[in-house]
XYZ file of C-alpha atoms in Angstrom:
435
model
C 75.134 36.949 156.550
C 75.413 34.154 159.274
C 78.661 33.545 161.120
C 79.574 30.365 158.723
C 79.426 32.224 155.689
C 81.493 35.235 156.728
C 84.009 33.005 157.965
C 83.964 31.341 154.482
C 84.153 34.229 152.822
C 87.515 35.424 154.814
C 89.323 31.975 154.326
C 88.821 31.922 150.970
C 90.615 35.448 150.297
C 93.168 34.979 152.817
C 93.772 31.345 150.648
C 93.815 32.814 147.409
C 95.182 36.043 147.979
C 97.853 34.767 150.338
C 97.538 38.175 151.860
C 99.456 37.548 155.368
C 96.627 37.630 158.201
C 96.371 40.343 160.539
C 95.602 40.101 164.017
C 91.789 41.210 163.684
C 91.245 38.987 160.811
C 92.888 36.222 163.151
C 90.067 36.972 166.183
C 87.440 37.199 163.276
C 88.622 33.498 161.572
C 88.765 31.875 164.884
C 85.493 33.935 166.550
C 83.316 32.496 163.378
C 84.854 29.162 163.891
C 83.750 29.109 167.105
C 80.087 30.627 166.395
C 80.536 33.500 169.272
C 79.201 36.767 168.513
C 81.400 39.998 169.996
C 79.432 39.872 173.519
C 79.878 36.355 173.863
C 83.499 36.500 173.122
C 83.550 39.417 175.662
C 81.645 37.693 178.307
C 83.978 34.948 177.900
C 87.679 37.155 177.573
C 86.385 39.551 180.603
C 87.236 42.683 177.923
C 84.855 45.076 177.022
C 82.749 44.591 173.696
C 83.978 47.675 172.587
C 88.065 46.649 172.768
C 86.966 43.727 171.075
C 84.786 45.161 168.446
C 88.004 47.982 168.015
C 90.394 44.884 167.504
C 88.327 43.188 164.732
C 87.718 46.554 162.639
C 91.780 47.181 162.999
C 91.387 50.554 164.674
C 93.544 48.854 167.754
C 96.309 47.647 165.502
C 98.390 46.697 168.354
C 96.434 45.205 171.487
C 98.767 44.599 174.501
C 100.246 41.119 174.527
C 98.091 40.159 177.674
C 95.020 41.177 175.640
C 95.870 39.197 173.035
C 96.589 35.993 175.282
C 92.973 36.517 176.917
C 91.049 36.463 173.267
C 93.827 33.472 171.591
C 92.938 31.883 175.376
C 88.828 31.706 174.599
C 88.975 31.442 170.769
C 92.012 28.788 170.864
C 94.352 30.242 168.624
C 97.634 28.503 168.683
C 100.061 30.996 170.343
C 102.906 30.909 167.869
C 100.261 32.885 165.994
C 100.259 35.189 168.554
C 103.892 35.269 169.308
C 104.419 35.267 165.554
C 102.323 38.713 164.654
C 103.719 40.498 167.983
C 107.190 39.693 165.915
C 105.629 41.429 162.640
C 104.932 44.450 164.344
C 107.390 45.130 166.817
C 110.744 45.953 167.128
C 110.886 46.885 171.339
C 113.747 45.143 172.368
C 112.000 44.519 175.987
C 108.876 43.160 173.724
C 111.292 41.111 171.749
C 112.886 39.874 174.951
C 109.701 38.864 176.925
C 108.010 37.435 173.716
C 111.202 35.058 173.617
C 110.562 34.487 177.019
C 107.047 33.440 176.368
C 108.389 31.349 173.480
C 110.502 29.480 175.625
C 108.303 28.146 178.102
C 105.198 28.057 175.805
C 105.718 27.190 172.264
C 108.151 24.738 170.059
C 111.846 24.894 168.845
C 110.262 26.587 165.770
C 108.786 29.688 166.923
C 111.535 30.144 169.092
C 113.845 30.339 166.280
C 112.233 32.989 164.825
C 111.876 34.881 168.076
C 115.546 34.521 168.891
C 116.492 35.928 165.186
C 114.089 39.161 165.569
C 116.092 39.754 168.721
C 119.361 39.205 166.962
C 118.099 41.147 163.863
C 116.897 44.660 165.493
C 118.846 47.663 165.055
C 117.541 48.907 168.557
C 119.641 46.411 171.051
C 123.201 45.653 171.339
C 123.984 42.110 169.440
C 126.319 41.591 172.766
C 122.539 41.851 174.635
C 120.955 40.009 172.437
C 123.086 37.504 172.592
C 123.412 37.335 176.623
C 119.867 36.930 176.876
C 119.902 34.189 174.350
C 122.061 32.539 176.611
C 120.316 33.154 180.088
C 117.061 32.084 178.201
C 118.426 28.779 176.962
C 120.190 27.835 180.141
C 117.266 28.293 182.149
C 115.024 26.329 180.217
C 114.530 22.703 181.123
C 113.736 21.373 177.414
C 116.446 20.310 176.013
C 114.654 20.537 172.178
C 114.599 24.499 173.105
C 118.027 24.832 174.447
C 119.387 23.335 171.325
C 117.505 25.560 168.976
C 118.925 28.753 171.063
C 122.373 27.699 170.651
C 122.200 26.564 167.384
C 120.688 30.234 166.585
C 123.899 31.678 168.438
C 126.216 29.841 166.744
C 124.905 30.535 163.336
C 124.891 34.114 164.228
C 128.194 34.035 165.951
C 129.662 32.666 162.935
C 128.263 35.070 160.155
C 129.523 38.091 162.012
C 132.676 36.878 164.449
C 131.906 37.112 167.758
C 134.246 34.772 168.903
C 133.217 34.804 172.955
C 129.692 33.922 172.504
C 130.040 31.464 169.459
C 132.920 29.614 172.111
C 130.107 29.455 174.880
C 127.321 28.317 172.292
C 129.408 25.390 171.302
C 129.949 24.171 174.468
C 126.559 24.274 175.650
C 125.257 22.056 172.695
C 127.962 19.829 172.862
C 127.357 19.081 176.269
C 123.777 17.856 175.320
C 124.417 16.212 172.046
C 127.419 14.216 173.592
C 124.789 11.821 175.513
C 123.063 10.604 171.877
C 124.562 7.675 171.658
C 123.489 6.929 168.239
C 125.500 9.816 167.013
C 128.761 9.610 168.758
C 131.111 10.119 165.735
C 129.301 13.093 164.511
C 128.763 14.739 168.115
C 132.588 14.131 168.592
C 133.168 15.674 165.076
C 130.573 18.912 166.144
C 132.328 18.868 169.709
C 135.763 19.602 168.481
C 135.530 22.364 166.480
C 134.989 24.048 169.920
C 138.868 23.636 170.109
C 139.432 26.452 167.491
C 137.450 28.641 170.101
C 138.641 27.504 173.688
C 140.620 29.872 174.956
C 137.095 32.189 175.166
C 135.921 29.848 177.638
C 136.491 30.401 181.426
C 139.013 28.358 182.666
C 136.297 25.744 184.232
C 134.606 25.393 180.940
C 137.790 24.583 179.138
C 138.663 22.045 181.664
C 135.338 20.319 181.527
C 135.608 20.509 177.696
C 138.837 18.875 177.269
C 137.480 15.785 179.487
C 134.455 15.727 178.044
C 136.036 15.967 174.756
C 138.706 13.025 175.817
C 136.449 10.745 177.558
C 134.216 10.609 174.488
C 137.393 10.087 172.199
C 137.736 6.886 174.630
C 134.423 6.001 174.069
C 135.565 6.041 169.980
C 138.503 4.209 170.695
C 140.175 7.098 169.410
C 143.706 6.792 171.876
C 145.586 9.139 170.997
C 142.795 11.741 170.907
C 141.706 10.817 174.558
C 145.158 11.085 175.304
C 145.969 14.293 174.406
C 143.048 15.694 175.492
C 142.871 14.438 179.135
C 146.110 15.688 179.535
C 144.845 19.375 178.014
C 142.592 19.087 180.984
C 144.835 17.562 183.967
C 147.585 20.120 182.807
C 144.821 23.330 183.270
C 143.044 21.189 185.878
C 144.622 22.427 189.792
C 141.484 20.595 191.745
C 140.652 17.198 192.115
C 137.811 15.751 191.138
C 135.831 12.749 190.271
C 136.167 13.829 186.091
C 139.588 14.788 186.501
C 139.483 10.878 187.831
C 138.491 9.085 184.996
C 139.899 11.194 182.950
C 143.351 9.379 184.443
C 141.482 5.997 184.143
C 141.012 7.006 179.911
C 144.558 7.504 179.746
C 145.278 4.962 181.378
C 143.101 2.517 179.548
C 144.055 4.400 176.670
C 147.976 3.349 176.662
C 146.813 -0.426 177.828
C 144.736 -0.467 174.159
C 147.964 0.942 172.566
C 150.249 -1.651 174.407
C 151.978 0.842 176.260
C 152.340 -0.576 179.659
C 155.020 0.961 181.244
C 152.651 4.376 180.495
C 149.508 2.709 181.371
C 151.128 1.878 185.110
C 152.689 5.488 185.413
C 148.721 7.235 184.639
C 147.334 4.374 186.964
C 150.001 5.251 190.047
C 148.586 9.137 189.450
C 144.839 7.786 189.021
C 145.554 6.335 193.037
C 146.826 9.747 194.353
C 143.433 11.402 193.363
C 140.849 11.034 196.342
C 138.604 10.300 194.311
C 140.302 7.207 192.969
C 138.418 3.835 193.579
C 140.451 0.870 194.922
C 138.313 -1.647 192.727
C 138.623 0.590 189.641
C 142.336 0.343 190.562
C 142.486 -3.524 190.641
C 140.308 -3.691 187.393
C 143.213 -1.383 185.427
C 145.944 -3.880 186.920
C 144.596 -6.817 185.950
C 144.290 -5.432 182.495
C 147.621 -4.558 182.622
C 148.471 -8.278 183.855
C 146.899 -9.383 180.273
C 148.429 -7.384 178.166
C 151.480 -8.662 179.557
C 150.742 -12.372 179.137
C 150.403 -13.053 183.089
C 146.916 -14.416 182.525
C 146.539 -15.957 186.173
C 147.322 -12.899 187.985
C 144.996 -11.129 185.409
C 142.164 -13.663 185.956
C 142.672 -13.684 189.659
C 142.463 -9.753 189.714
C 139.179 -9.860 187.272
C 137.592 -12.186 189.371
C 137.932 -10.259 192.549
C 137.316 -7.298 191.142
C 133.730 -8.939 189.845
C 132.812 -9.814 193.711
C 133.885 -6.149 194.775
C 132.152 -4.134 192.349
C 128.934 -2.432 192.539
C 126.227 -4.413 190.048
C 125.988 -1.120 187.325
C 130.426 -1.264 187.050
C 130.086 -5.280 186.824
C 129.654 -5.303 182.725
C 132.935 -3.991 181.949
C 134.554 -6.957 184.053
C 132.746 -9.728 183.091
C 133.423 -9.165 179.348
C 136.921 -8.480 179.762
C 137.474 -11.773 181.807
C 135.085 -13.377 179.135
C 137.443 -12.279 176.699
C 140.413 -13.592 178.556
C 138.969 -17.459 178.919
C 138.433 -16.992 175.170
C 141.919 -15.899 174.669
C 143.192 -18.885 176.674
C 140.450 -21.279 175.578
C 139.163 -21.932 179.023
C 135.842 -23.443 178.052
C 135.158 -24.020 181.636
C 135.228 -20.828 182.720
C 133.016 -19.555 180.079
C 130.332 -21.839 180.961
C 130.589 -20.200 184.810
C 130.896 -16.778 183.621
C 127.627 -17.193 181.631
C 125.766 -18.608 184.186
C 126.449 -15.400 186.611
C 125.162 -13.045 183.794
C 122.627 -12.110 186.019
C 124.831 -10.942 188.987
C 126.437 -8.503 186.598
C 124.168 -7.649 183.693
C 123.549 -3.271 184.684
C 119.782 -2.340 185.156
C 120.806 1.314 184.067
C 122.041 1.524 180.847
C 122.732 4.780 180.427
C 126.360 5.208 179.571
C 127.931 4.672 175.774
C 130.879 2.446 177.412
C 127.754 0.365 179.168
C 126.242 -0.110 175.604
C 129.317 -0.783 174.252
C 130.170 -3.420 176.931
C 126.737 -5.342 176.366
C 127.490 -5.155 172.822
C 130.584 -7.194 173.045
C 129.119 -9.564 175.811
C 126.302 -10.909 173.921
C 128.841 -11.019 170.397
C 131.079 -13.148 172.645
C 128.341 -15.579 174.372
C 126.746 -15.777 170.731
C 129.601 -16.845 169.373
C 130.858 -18.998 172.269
C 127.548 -20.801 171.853
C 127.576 -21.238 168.299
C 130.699 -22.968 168.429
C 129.835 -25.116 170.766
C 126.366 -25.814 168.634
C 123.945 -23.894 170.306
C 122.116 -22.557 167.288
C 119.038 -21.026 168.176
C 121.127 -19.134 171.772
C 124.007 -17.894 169.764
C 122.060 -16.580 167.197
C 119.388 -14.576 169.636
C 122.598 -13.665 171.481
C 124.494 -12.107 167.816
C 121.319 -10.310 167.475
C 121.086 -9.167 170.591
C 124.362 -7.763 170.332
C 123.863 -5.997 166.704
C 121.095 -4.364 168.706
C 123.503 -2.462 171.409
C 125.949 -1.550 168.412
C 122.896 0.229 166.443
C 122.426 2.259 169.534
C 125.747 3.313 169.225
C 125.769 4.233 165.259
C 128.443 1.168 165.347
C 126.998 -0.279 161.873
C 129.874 -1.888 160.813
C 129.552 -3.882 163.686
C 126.055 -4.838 163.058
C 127.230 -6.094 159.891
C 129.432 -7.834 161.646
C 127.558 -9.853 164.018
C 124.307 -10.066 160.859
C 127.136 -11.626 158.572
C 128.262 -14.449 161.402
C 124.477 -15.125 161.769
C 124.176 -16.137 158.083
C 127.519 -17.853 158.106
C 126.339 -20.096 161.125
C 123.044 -20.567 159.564
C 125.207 -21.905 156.250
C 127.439 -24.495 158.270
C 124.819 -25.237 160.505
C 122.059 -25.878 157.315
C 119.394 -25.298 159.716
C 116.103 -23.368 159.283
C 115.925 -20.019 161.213
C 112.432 -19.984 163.148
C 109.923 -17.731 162.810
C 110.514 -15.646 165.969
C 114.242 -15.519 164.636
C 113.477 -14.070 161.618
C 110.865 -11.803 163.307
C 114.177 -10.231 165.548
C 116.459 -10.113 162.264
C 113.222 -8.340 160.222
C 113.100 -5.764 163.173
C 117.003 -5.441 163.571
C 117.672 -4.312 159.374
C 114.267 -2.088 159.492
C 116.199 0.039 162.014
C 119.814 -0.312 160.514
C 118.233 1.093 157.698
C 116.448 4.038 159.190
């Protein structure tokens, strides 16, 4: 019988039968595939016919691993199908380990998984081990994919059968990944804080960095009172100084300016200052915010404005829309028109925080509208769109409807036709909001 046929022959009672493959009827399937005989396959593997020829009858039930790399190597066998029968018929836990090992570096979130479970599941190791390793394996990797499918595998494990220390430390290592998707803020936030039940198993460092993490994405949510309370969690464990423990006093502070609380807002920004790591523009910015909310809107513009020539380009987006806002406020149509025509000395090349997305967001709703009212069709609507485009980024739908609901009530007054290219943007902008 030729190579073809036999290879037929197995595939069609391996389909039928669903009879799980074993690893010589794996080298058999993929070494009639590939129309080798034995000594070819040897010649090519550098093992000896006879291993081979031992393999594919099943008298060697159990090649070594690196045996079994050589032969998937030359016959292209996808290694989760190696990693995946080394997990059928061993229980080892220093197999278990280094096949998780191999999983990590070599294979998808998937097969890792299952890898990390087999660990978990065997009666021969310690779950405290298995567990430990878990965690060395998923900090060390570099793929971020992998690293959340180890912790997710923790926590799920942690949970079923309390442990806990190691369900605290899983939770903080995802959060801290999942906290830079933008597009899912409100459910990372929602994910991140049910590491709060588990805190006090964290080492005092980890806590710390928690709680700001935790507050300055509250910020980020406009959620006040939440950043509030947990910046100060952090600055009241916190006995460094540091650049996070920094703007976690510049979310506070911010944070009491939103609420109207001034007289708070100045006592957070005096403490913000007697950090080393405070920036004198930064501190300007906060004042002149504070100015506003007061009603001094000359010593607020004057402190924007300066604050715009001081600042590095990527920190310039922040201050242009809050004195854009301001002239709104005030009606200065003039200084508008100026701001606008700057956009390009402040508008960040790196946009790679939520508070820049969520600053671009409400600069191009503002010039949009700005320029609709002052008949601009066509700008103001590109502009609206432009914006809705930042706030999907940010899972901020409502706001998309927002600023797609202003475009159709402009395009009402206005009675004008949109333009092809227009439409083409809007088409593009509600495939996505719908995804």
């Amino acid at each position: 019988m030729v190579l073809w046929q036999q290879y037929l022959q197995i595939m069609v009672i391996y389909c039928l039968g669903g009879v799980p493959m074993s690893f010589a009827e794996m080298v058999k399937e993929y070494r009639y595939k590939a129309n080798l005989s034995i000594s070819e396959l040897a010649e090519l593997t550098g093992l000896n016919r006879s291993v081979l020829a031992r393999i594919e009858s099943g008298e060697t039930r159990r090649p070594s691993f690196s045996t079994c790399c050589k032969i998937a190597s030359a016959l292209d066998i996808p290694y989760d199908k190696i990693i995946s029968f080394y997990l059928g018929v061993s229980e080892r836990p220093e197999t278990l380990k280094m096949l998780l090992s191999e999983a990590v570096v070599r294979t998808n979130r998937h097969i890792v998984r299952k890898t990390a479970n087999k660990l978990l599941e065997t009666p021969r190791l310690n779950t405290f081990l298995a567990l430990d390793y878990i965690l060395q394996q998923a900090r060390e990797s570099e793929n971020e994919e992998i690293k959340l499918a180890l912790y997710n595998v923790m926590i799920e494990c942690t949970k079923k059968r309390g442990i806990p220390f190691y369900l605290a430390k899983g939770l903080f290592e995802r959060y801290l990944i999942e906290r830079y998707d933008f597009s899912r803020l409100e459910e990372t936030y929602r994910r991140g804080k049910e590491l709060l039940v588990y805190i006090e198993y964290l080492q005092p460092s980890e806590r710390i960095i928690a709680y700001y993490r935790l507050g300055l994405q509250a910020y980020a949510l406009k959620y006040f009172d939440d950043c509030i309370h947990l910046c100060r969690q952090g600055i009241a464990e916190d006995v460094t100084e540091s650049e996070l423990k920094a703007s976690a006093l510049l979310a506070i502070t911010n944070s009491y300016i939103n609420m109207g609380d001034c007289i708070l807002a100045e006592l957070y920004l005096k403490k913000y200052v007697n950090n080393p790591f405070a920036n004198a523009n930064r501190t300007k910015y906060y004042l002149a915010q504070i100015h506003v909310k007061k009603g001094e809107f000359s010593e607020g513009i004057a402190g924007f404005k300066e604050c715009l020539v001081e600042a590095e380009r990527e920190s310039r987006i922040a201050i242009a829309t809050d004195l854009l806002e301001v002239y709104q406020q005030i009606g200065d149509h003039e200084g508008i028109e100026d701001l606008i025509k700057k956009e390009e000395q402040f508008l960040p090349q790196q946009i790679n925080t939520p508070k820049k997305v969520e600053h671009l967001a409400l600069y191009y709703k503002q010039k949009g509208l700005h320029q609709l009212a002052n008949e601009m069709f066509e700008e103001g609507i590109e502009n609206l769109i432009q914006s809705a485009s930042y706030y999907q980024k940010l899972g901020a739908f409502a706001y998309v409807n927002e600023c797609i609901g202003s475009i159709f009530v402009a395009h009402r007054q206005f009675g004008k036709v949109l333009s092809e290219g227009i439409m083409e943007m809007l088409e593009k902008l509600c495939q996505r909001n719908c995804k």
